[in-house]
Each structure stands twice: as structure tokens, then as C-alpha cells.
Coordinates of C-alpha atoms in Angstrom, one line a residue:
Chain A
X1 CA -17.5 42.1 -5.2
X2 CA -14.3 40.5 -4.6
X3 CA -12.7 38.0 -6.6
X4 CA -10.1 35.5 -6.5
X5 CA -7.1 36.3 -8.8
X6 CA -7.8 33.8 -10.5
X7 CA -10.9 33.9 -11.8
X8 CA -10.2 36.9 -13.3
X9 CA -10.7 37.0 -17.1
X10 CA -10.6 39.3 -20.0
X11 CA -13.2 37.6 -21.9
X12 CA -15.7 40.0 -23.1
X13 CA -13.4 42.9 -22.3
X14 CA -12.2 44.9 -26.0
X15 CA -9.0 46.4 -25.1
X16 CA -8.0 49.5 -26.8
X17 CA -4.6 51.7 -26.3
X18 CA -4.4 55.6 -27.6
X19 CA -1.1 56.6 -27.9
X20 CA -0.7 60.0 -26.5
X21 CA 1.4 62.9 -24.9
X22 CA 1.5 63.1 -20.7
X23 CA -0.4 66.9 -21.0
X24 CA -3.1 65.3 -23.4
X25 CA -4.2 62.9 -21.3
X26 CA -7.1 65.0 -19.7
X27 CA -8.4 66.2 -23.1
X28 CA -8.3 62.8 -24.1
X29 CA -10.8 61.9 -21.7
X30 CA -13.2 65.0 -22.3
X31 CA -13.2 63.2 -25.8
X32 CA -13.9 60.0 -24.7
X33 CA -16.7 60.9 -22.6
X34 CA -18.0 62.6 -25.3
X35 CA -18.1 59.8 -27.5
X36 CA -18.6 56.5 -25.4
X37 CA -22.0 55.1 -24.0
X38 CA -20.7 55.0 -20.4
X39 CA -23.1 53.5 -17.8
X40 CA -20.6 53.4 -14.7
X41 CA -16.4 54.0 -15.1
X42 CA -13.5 53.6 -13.0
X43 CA -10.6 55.7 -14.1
X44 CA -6.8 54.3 -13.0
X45 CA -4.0 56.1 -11.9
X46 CA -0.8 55.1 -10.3
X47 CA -0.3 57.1 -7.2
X48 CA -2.9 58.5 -4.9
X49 CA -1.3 62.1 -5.5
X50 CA -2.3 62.0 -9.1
X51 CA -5.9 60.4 -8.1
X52 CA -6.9 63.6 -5.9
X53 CA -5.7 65.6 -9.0
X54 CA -7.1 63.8 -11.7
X55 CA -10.3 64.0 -9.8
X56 CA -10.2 67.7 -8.7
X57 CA -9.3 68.5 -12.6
X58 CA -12.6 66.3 -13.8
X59 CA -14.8 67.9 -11.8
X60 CA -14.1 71.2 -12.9
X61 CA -14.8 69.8 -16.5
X62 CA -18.2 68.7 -15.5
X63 CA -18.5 65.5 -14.5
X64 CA -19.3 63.6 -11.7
X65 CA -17.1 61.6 -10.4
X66 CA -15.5 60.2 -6.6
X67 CA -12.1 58.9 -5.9
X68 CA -10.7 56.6 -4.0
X69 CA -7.0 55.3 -2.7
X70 CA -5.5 53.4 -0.6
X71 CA -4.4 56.5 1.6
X72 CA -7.7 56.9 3.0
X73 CA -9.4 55.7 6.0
X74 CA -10.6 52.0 5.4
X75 CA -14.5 53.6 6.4
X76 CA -14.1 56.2 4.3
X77 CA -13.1 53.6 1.1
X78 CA -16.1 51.6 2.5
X79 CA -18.4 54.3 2.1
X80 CA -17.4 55.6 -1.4
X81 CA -17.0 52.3 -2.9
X82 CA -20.5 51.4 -1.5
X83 CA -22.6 54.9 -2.6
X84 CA -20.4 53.9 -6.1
X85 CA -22.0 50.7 -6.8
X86 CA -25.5 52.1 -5.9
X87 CA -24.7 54.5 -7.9
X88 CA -24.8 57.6 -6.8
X89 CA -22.3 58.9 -9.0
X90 CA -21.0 57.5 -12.7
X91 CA -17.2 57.7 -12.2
X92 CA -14.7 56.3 -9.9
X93 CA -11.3 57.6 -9.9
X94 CA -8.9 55.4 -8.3
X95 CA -5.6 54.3 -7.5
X96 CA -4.5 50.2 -7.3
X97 CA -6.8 49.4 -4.1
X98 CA -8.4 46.5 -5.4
X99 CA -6.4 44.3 -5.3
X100 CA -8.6 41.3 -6.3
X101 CA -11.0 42.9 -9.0
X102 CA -13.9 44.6 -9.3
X103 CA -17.2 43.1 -10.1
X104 CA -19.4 46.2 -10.5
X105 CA -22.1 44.8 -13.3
X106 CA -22.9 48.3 -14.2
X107 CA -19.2 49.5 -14.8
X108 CA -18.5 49.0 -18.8
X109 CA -15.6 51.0 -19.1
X110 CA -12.4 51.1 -17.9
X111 CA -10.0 53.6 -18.5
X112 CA -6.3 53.4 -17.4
X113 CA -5.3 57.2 -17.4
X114 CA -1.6 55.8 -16.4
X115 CA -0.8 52.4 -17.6
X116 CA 0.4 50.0 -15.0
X117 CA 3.8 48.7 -14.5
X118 CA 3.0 44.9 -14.4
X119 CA 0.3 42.6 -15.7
X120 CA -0.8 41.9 -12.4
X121 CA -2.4 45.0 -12.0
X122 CA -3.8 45.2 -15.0
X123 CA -5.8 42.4 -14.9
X124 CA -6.7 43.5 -11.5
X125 CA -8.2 46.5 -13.5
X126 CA -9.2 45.5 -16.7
X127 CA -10.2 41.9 -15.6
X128 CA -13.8 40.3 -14.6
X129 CA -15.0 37.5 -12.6
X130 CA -15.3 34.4 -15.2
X131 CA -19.1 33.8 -13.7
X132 CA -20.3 36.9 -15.1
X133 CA -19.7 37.1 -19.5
X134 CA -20.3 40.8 -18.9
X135 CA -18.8 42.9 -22.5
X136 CA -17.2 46.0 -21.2
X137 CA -14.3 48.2 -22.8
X138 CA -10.8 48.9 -21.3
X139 CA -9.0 52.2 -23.3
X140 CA -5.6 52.6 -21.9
X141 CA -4.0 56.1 -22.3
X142 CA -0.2 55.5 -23.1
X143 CA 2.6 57.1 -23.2
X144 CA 6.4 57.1 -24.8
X145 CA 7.8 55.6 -21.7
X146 CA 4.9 52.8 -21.2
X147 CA 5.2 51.4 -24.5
X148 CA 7.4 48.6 -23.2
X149 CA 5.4 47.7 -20.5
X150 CA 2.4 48.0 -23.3
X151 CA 4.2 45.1 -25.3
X152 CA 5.3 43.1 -22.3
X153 CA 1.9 43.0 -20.7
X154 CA -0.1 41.8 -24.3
X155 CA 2.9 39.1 -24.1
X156 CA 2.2 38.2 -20.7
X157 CA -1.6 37.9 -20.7
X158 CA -1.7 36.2 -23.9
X159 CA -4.0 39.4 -24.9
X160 CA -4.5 42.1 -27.5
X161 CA -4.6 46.2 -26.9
X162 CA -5.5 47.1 -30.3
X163 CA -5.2 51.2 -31.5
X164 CA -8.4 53.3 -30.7
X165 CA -10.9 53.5 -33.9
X166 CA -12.6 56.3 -35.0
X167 CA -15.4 55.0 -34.3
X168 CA -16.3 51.8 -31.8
X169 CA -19.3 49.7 -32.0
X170 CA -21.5 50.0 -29.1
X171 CA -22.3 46.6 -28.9
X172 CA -19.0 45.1 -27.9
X173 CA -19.5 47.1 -24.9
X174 CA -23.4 47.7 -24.2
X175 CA -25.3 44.8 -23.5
Chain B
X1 CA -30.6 45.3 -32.4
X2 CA -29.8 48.6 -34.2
X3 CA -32.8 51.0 -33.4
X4 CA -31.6 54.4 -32.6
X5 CA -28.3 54.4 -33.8
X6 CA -29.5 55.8 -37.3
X7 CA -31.6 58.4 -35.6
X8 CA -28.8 59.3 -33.4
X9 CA -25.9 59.9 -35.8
X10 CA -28.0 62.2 -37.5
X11 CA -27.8 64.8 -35.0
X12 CA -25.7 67.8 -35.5
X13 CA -22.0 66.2 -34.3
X14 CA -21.6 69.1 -31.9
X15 CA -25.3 68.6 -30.1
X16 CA -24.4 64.6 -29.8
X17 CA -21.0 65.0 -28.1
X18 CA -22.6 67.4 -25.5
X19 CA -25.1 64.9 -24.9
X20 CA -22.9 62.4 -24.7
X21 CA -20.8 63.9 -21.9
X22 CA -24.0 64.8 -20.0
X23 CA -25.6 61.2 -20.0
X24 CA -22.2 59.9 -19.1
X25 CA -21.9 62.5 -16.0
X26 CA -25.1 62.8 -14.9
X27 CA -25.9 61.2 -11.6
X28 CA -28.5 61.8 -8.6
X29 CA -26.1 64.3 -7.2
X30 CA -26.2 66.6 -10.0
X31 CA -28.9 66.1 -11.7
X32 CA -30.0 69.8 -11.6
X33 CA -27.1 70.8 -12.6
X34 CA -27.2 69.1 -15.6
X35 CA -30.7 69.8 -16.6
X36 CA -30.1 73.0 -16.4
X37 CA -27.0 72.6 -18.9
X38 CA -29.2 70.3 -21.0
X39 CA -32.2 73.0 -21.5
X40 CA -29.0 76.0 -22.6
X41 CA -28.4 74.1 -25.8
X42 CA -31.5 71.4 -26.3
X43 CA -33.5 73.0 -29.2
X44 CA -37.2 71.6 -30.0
X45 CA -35.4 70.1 -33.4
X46 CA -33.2 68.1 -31.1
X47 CA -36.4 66.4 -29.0
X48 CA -37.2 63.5 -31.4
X49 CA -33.4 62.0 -31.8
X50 CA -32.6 62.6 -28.0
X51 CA -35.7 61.0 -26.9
X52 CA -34.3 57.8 -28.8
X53 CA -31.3 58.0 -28.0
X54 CA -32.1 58.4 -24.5
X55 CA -34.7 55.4 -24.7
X56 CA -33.3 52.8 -27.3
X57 CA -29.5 53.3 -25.9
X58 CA -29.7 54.4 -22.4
X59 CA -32.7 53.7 -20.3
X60 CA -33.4 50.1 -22.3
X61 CA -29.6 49.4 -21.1
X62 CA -29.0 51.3 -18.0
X63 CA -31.5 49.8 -16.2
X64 CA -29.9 51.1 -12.9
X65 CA -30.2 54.8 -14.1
X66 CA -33.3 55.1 -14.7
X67 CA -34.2 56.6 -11.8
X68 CA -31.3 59.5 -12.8
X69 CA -33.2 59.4 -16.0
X70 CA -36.5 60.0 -14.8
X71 CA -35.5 63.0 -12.5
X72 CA -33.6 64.5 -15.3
X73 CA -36.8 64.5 -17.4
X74 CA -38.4 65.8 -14.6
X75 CA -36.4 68.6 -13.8
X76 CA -35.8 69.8 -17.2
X77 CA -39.8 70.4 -17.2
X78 CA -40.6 70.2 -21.0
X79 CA -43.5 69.2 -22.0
X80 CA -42.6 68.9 -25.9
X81 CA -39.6 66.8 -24.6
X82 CA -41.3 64.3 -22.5
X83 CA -43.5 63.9 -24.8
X84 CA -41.4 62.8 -27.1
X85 CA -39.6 60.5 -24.6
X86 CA -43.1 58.7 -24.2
X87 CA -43.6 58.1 -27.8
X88 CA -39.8 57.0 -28.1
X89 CA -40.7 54.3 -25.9
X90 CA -43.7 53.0 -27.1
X91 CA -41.9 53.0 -30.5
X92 CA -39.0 51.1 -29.2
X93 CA -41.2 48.5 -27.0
X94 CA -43.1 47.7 -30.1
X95 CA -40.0 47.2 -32.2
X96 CA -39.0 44.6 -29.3
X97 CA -42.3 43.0 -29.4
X98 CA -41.8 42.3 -32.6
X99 CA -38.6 40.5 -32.9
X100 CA -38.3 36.8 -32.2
X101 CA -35.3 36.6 -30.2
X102 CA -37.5 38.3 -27.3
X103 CA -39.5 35.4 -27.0
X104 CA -36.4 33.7 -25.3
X105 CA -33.7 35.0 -22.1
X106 CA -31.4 37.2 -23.4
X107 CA -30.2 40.8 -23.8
X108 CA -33.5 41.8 -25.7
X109 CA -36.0 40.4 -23.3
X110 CA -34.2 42.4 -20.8
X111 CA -34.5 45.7 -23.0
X112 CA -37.8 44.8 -22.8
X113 CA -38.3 44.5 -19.2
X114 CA -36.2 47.7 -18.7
X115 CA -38.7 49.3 -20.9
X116 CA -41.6 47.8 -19.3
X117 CA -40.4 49.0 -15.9
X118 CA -39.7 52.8 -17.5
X119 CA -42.8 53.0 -19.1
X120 CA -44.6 52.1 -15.7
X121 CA -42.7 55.3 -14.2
X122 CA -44.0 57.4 -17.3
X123 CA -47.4 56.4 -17.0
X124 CA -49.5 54.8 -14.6
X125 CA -46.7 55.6 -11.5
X126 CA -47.9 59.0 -12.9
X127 CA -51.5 58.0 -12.8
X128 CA -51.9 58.3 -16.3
X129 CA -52.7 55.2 -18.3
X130 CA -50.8 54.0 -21.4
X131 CA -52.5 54.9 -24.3
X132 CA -54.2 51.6 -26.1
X133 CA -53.7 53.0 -29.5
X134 CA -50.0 52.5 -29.0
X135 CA -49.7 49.7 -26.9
X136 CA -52.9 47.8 -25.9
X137 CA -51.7 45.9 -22.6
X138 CA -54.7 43.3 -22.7
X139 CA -54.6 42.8 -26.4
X140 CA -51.1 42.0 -25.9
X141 CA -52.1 39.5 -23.0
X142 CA -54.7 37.8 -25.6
X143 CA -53.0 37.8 -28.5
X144 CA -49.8 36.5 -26.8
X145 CA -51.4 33.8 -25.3
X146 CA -53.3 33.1 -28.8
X147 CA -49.4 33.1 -30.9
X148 CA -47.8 31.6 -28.3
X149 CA -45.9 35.2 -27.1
X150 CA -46.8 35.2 -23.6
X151 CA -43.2 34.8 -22.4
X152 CA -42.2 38.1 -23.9
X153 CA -45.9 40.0 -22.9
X154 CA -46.1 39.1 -19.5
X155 CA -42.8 40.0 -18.4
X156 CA -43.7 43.3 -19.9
X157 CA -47.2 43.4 -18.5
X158 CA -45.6 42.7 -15.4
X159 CA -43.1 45.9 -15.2
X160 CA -45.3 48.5 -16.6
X161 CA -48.0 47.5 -13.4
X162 CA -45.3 47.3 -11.3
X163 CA -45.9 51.6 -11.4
X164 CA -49.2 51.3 -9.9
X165 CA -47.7 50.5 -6.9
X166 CA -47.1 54.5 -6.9
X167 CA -50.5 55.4 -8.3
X168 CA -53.6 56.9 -6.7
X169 CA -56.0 55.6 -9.1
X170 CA -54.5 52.4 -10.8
X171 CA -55.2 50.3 -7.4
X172 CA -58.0 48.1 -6.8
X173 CA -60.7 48.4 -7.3
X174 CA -59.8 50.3 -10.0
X175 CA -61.5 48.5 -13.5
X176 CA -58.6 48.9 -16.1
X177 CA -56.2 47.8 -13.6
X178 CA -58.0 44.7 -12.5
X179 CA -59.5 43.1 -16.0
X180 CA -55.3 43.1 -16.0
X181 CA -54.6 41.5 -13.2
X182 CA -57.7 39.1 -13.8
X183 CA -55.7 38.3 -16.8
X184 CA -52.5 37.7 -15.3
X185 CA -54.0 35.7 -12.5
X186 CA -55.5 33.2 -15.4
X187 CA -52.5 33.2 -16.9
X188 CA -50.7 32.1 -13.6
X189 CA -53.3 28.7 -13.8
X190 CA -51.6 28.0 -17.2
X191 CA -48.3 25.8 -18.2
X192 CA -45.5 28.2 -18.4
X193 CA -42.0 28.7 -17.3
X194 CA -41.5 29.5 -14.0
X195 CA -39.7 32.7 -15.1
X196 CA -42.6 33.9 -16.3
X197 CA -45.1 32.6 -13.5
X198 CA -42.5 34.7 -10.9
X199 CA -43.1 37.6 -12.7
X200 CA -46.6 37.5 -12.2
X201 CA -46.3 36.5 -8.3
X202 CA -43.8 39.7 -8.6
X203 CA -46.2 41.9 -8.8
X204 CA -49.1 40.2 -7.0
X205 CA -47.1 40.6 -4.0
X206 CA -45.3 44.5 -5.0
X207 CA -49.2 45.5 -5.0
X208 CA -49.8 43.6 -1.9
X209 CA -52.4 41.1 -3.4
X210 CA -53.2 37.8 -3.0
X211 CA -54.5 35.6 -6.1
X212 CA -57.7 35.0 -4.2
X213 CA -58.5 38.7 -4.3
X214 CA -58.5 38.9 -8.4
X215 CA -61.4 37.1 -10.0
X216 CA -60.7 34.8 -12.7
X217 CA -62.7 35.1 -15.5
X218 CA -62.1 32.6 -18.1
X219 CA -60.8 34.7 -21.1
X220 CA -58.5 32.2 -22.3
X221 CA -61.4 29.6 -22.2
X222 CA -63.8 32.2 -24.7
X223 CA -61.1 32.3 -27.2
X224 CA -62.1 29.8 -29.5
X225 CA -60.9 26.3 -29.6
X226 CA -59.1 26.9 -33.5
X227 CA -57.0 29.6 -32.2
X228 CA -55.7 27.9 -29.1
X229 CA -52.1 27.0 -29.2
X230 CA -51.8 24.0 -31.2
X231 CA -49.8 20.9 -30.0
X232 CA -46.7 21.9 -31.9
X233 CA -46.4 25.3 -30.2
X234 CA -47.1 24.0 -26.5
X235 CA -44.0 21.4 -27.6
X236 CA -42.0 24.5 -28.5
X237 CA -42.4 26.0 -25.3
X238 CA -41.6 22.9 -23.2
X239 CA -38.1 22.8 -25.4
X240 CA -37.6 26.2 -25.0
X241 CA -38.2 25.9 -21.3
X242 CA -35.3 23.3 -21.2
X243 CA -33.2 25.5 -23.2
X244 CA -33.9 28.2 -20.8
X245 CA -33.1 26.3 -17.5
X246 CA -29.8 25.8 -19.2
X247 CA -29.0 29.3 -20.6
X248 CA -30.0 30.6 -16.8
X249 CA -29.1 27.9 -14.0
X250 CA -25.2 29.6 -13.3
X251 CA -27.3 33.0 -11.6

């Protein structure tokens, strides 16, 4: 479950950004979900206050989904995190907890609802253990102000966010 | 592999976005929930290009929701629908069976594992056998061993018995179920990769057997000496084995 920073890759991960307005963010997941082929997610946000919200909102639309952060009780992270990888439920929402990646082999999608200040944490996110050559899609929701950080991260990790198609393959992200 | 994606885009735009969002959400803990959203909008014209969808792109792939999957189906209590999953499944299984690159490790011989192990659930964990007129489980044993195919047929063998573990009829003694396993056993004796030797002792020991308590009866020997595996395919599947050991030593 936990890896070292760095063995962290984005190999296999296609990284796409939508550009989009703060109070458009949540439709913009409804759409997503409606179009994707998700087997397990893990939705990002930057503070635990937007986590609970996020989740609260998402539920109402129908799906199912937990949430974690790093205000809760280490037992109670535990416990989500655990019933989440057996999967009990399809969608994690969660703030910047793990700190040294997620290896979840049934999580293909990653969506950062707020983009992350630093690279660091983005391929925290976004990033998988080397050993595994799983394909899996990142879609990062952005916004006016992140579009530096956007540009800075690409720079930093030596990686490409490309714009959301229409339409995206299945198999760069299905196995 | 493309199967299902042309069956799938040509449902109604609105109908495939719903189902989207409701195999993306739907999980053991609302899985009532959601069959009762599915049956408010599923229409008997919809049945044929969900049941692929749902088998070519989601249980084939997801092998860890198929349980989901199955309780879904089970819930939303349509006859017409399951139905329609079943013959989904044997269509996509004998597309698989088909293709070459099965015959090796890789993403398709896991589809076809996944659908091994989900048709297992549809029918003989439900003490209903698969139908031989759509898939003929010791004709595929035969003939595999015959065109050298066993390293795709008995991994699916394997899974679909794996169900009988759940079954009140397919357990020994019961006939069908053990001129299979008689089968398997034999073809445990043989020169194969160990892959596909451990899927065999798998099961064996999931249906809390020994080897010992299956009797072997020769029909590898009967088929006839001309339509053995020549020397060139037995030399295929050594190089293939070495290939294999490769592709699969870093797990």
C-alpha cells in the first residue's frame, strides 16, 4: 500500500486537465461519472473542510462514495481506507493523507477536484508504484488561479496534462 | 480487443450516461438502491447492449466487482435481463477463445479467467449447468489439448468449476462434473506450464479433492496418434513457457 517517494511514477497514468469555473466543478463530475468506465476513484481536495462537503454534496447526487482526511482519528482512517480497498464502496474522497502514494490496483481514476499547490503532491496523487505498469487516468479540474501551478507542475515533473477530449479511449485506462 | 464498444455506443446517449453513473456508483452498500433506479428507466430494448456492456466492459475487467455485479442482477429480478447477461457471456468467452493472444499471460487471458469465474456464478454456483450448445466444457478440454490451446481452456475450465464449490448437485459424485475433473486430472500428468498445472491443483483443493479421488481415464491416450500435438507445437509451448517465466517473474 505504501510506497516510497520515489518509486512513484506516472507511467501508464494519461493526464488530462478541464478548464473550468470554481461553481462548475461538481457538475463537472456528474459528467465525468457519466461518461468514464470507473472501477474504484479517489477524488482530491485541498482542505478537509471541502472533503466533508464535496462528499456530503456527492452523495446527494447518487453515488457512493467515503471520505477521508487527516482530521480524523488514525482508527477511523484505518477503517475507511481498509473497507475502500475491499471495496465496499467505489469512491474515496479525500484530502493529502497519503503522503507516500496509493497503490489500490483497482483505482483507475483519479480526479483532482482542487489542483495541488506543488508537484509533490501531485505525484503523491496521480503517481503509482514503478512495480506495478497499471494504466489509470488522472482528470484535474482547474481553475483561473491554478493555471500557474498547472504549468509549473508539467515543468517540474517532466510530464504532460493534456485538455479533456470529447471522447477518451477506454483502453488507456481499462486494462 | 474491441467487443462491446460498437454495441454500446448504439444505445440511446441518454440511457448510456445513466448507466454509466450507476455502474460507476454502485457498490455492496447500495446495491438496492440502485437496482431499483436501474429497473425505473431499463426498457426490454435496452437488455441486449447493457448485458454487453456490462459483460465485455465491466465484469471481464472488474474482476473485484463481480460480486456487486452479481447482486445487482439479482436484485433487479429480470428474467429477460439475465438472460441476456448469460448469452452476453458466452458470446464474449467465445470471442476470447478465439483470439490468439489468449493463448499467452496477458490482459486477455485474464478477461478470460474473469469470465470463467462469472460464468461459474451464473451457472453451476446456481446449480444449473452451462449449456454445451454454447460452450461445450469437455470439447474445449479435447480439442485444446488436440491444437495445442490448453493454456487458454483450462484456466477457463478451472474458474467456471470453481462455482461448484456453491452447488448442491455439481459435487461428486455427480457424472458431468467428474468426466471434467477426470479430464483435468489427466491433464495435470501432462507437460505444461506450471501456471496452468496450479490452476488445476486450484480447484482440486477449492472442491476439497485429492487427485487420487478422480479416476483417470486415458482420453488423451484414445485420441488418435495423427492428431496428437506434433513436435513443432510441443517446441512452441516450451518457448512460450520461457517467455512466460519472463513476462511474469516481477509478481
Amino acid at each position: 500500500v505504501i510506497n516510497l517517494m520515489d518509486e512513484l511514477t506516472l507511467k501508464g497514468i494519461t493526464q488530462y486537465y478541464a478548464f473550468v469555473e470554481e461553481r462548475q466543478k461538481v457538475h463537472c463530475l456528474n459528467t465525468l461519472f457519466s461518461k468514464l468506465q470507473i472501477n474504484q476513484s479517489i477524488i482530491f481536495c485541498n482542505s478537509v473542510n471541502r472533503v466533508e462537503l464535496l462528499a456530503k454534496k456527492i452523495t446527494e447526487l447518487g453515488y457512493s462514495c467515503f471520505y477521508i482526511h487527516a482530521k480524523m482519528l488514525q482508527s477511523h482512517r484505518n477503517r475507511v481506507f481498509h473497507d475502500f480497498r475491499n471495496g465496499a464502496c467505489r469512491n474515496l474522497v479525500s484530502s493529502d493523507l497519503f503522503t507516500r502514494g496509493i497503490d489500490i490496483q483497482a483505482v483507475n481514476v483519479v480526479i483532482n477536484f482542487d489542483f495541488p499547490k506543488n508537484s509533490e503532491t501531485y505525484l503523491h496523487r496521480v503517481g503509482r508504484s514503478g512495480r506495478f505498469g497499471h494504466l489509470g487516468l488522472a482528470i484535474n479540474l482547474i481553475t483561473y488561479n491554478d493555471r500557474f501551478n498547472l504549468y509549473r507542475i508539467e515543468q517540474e515533473l517532466g510530464t504532460e496534462i493534456k485538455p479533456i477530449p470529447p471522447q477518451i479511449d477506454r483502453t488507456i485506462y481499462c486494462s | 480487443q474491441s467487443y462491446g464498444e460498437d454495441v454500446w455506443e448504439g444505445l440511446d446517449p441518454n440511457v448510456r450516461e445513466k448507466l454509466a453513473f450507476l455502474m460507476n456508483s454502485v457498490a455492496m452498500i447500495n446495491v438496492g438502491e440502485k437496482a431499483a433506479d436501474m429497473l425505473s428507466f431499463l426498457l426490454p430494448e435496452h437488455y441486449e447492449h447493457f448485458a454487453v456492456y456490462l459483460v465485455a466492459k465491466r465484469v471481464s475487467q472488474e474482476q473485484n466487482n463481480q460480486e456487486v455485479y452479481l447482486s445487482l442482477l439479482k436484485k433487479m429480478n429480470l428474467s429477460g435481463f439475465t438472460k441476456a447477461v448469460l448469452k452476453a457471456s458466452y458470446h464474449c468467452v467465445n470471442i476470447l477463445l478465439e483470439s490468439e493472444n489468449v493463448l499467452n499471460p496477458g490482459p486477455e487471458r485474464n478477461l478470460l479467467k474473469n469470465l470463467g469465474i462469472w460464468l461459474g456464478e451464473l451457472t453451476v454456483a446456481r446449480n444449473r449447468p452451462p449449456l454445451a450448445k454454447y460452450l461445450n466444457l469437455k470439447k474445449l478440454l479435447l480439442e485444446g489439448y488436440e491444437h495445442g490451446r490448453l493454456s487458454a481452456t483450462v484456466p477457463l475450465v478451472c474458474k467456471i468449476l470453481l462455482g461448484c464449490g456453491k452447488s448442491k448437485i455439481f459435487k461428486t459424485p455427480n457424472p458431468w462434473l467428474m468426466s471434467l475433473l477426470s479430464i483435468l486430472a489427466e491433464t495435470y500428468q501432462l507437460e505444461l506450464r506450471l501456471n496452468i498445472k496450479f490452476e488445476i491443483e486450484f480447484l482440486f483443493n477449492k472442491l476439497q479433492l485429492e487427485f487420487e479421488d478422480v479416476p483417470v481415464r486415458n482420453h488423451f491416450a484414445r485420441i488418435s496418434a495423427d492428431k496428437r500435438p506434433t513436435e513443432s507445437k510441443t517446441k512452441e509451448v516450451i518457448e512460450s513457457k520461457a517467455q512466460e517465466e519472463k513476462v511474469e517473474a516481477p509478481s
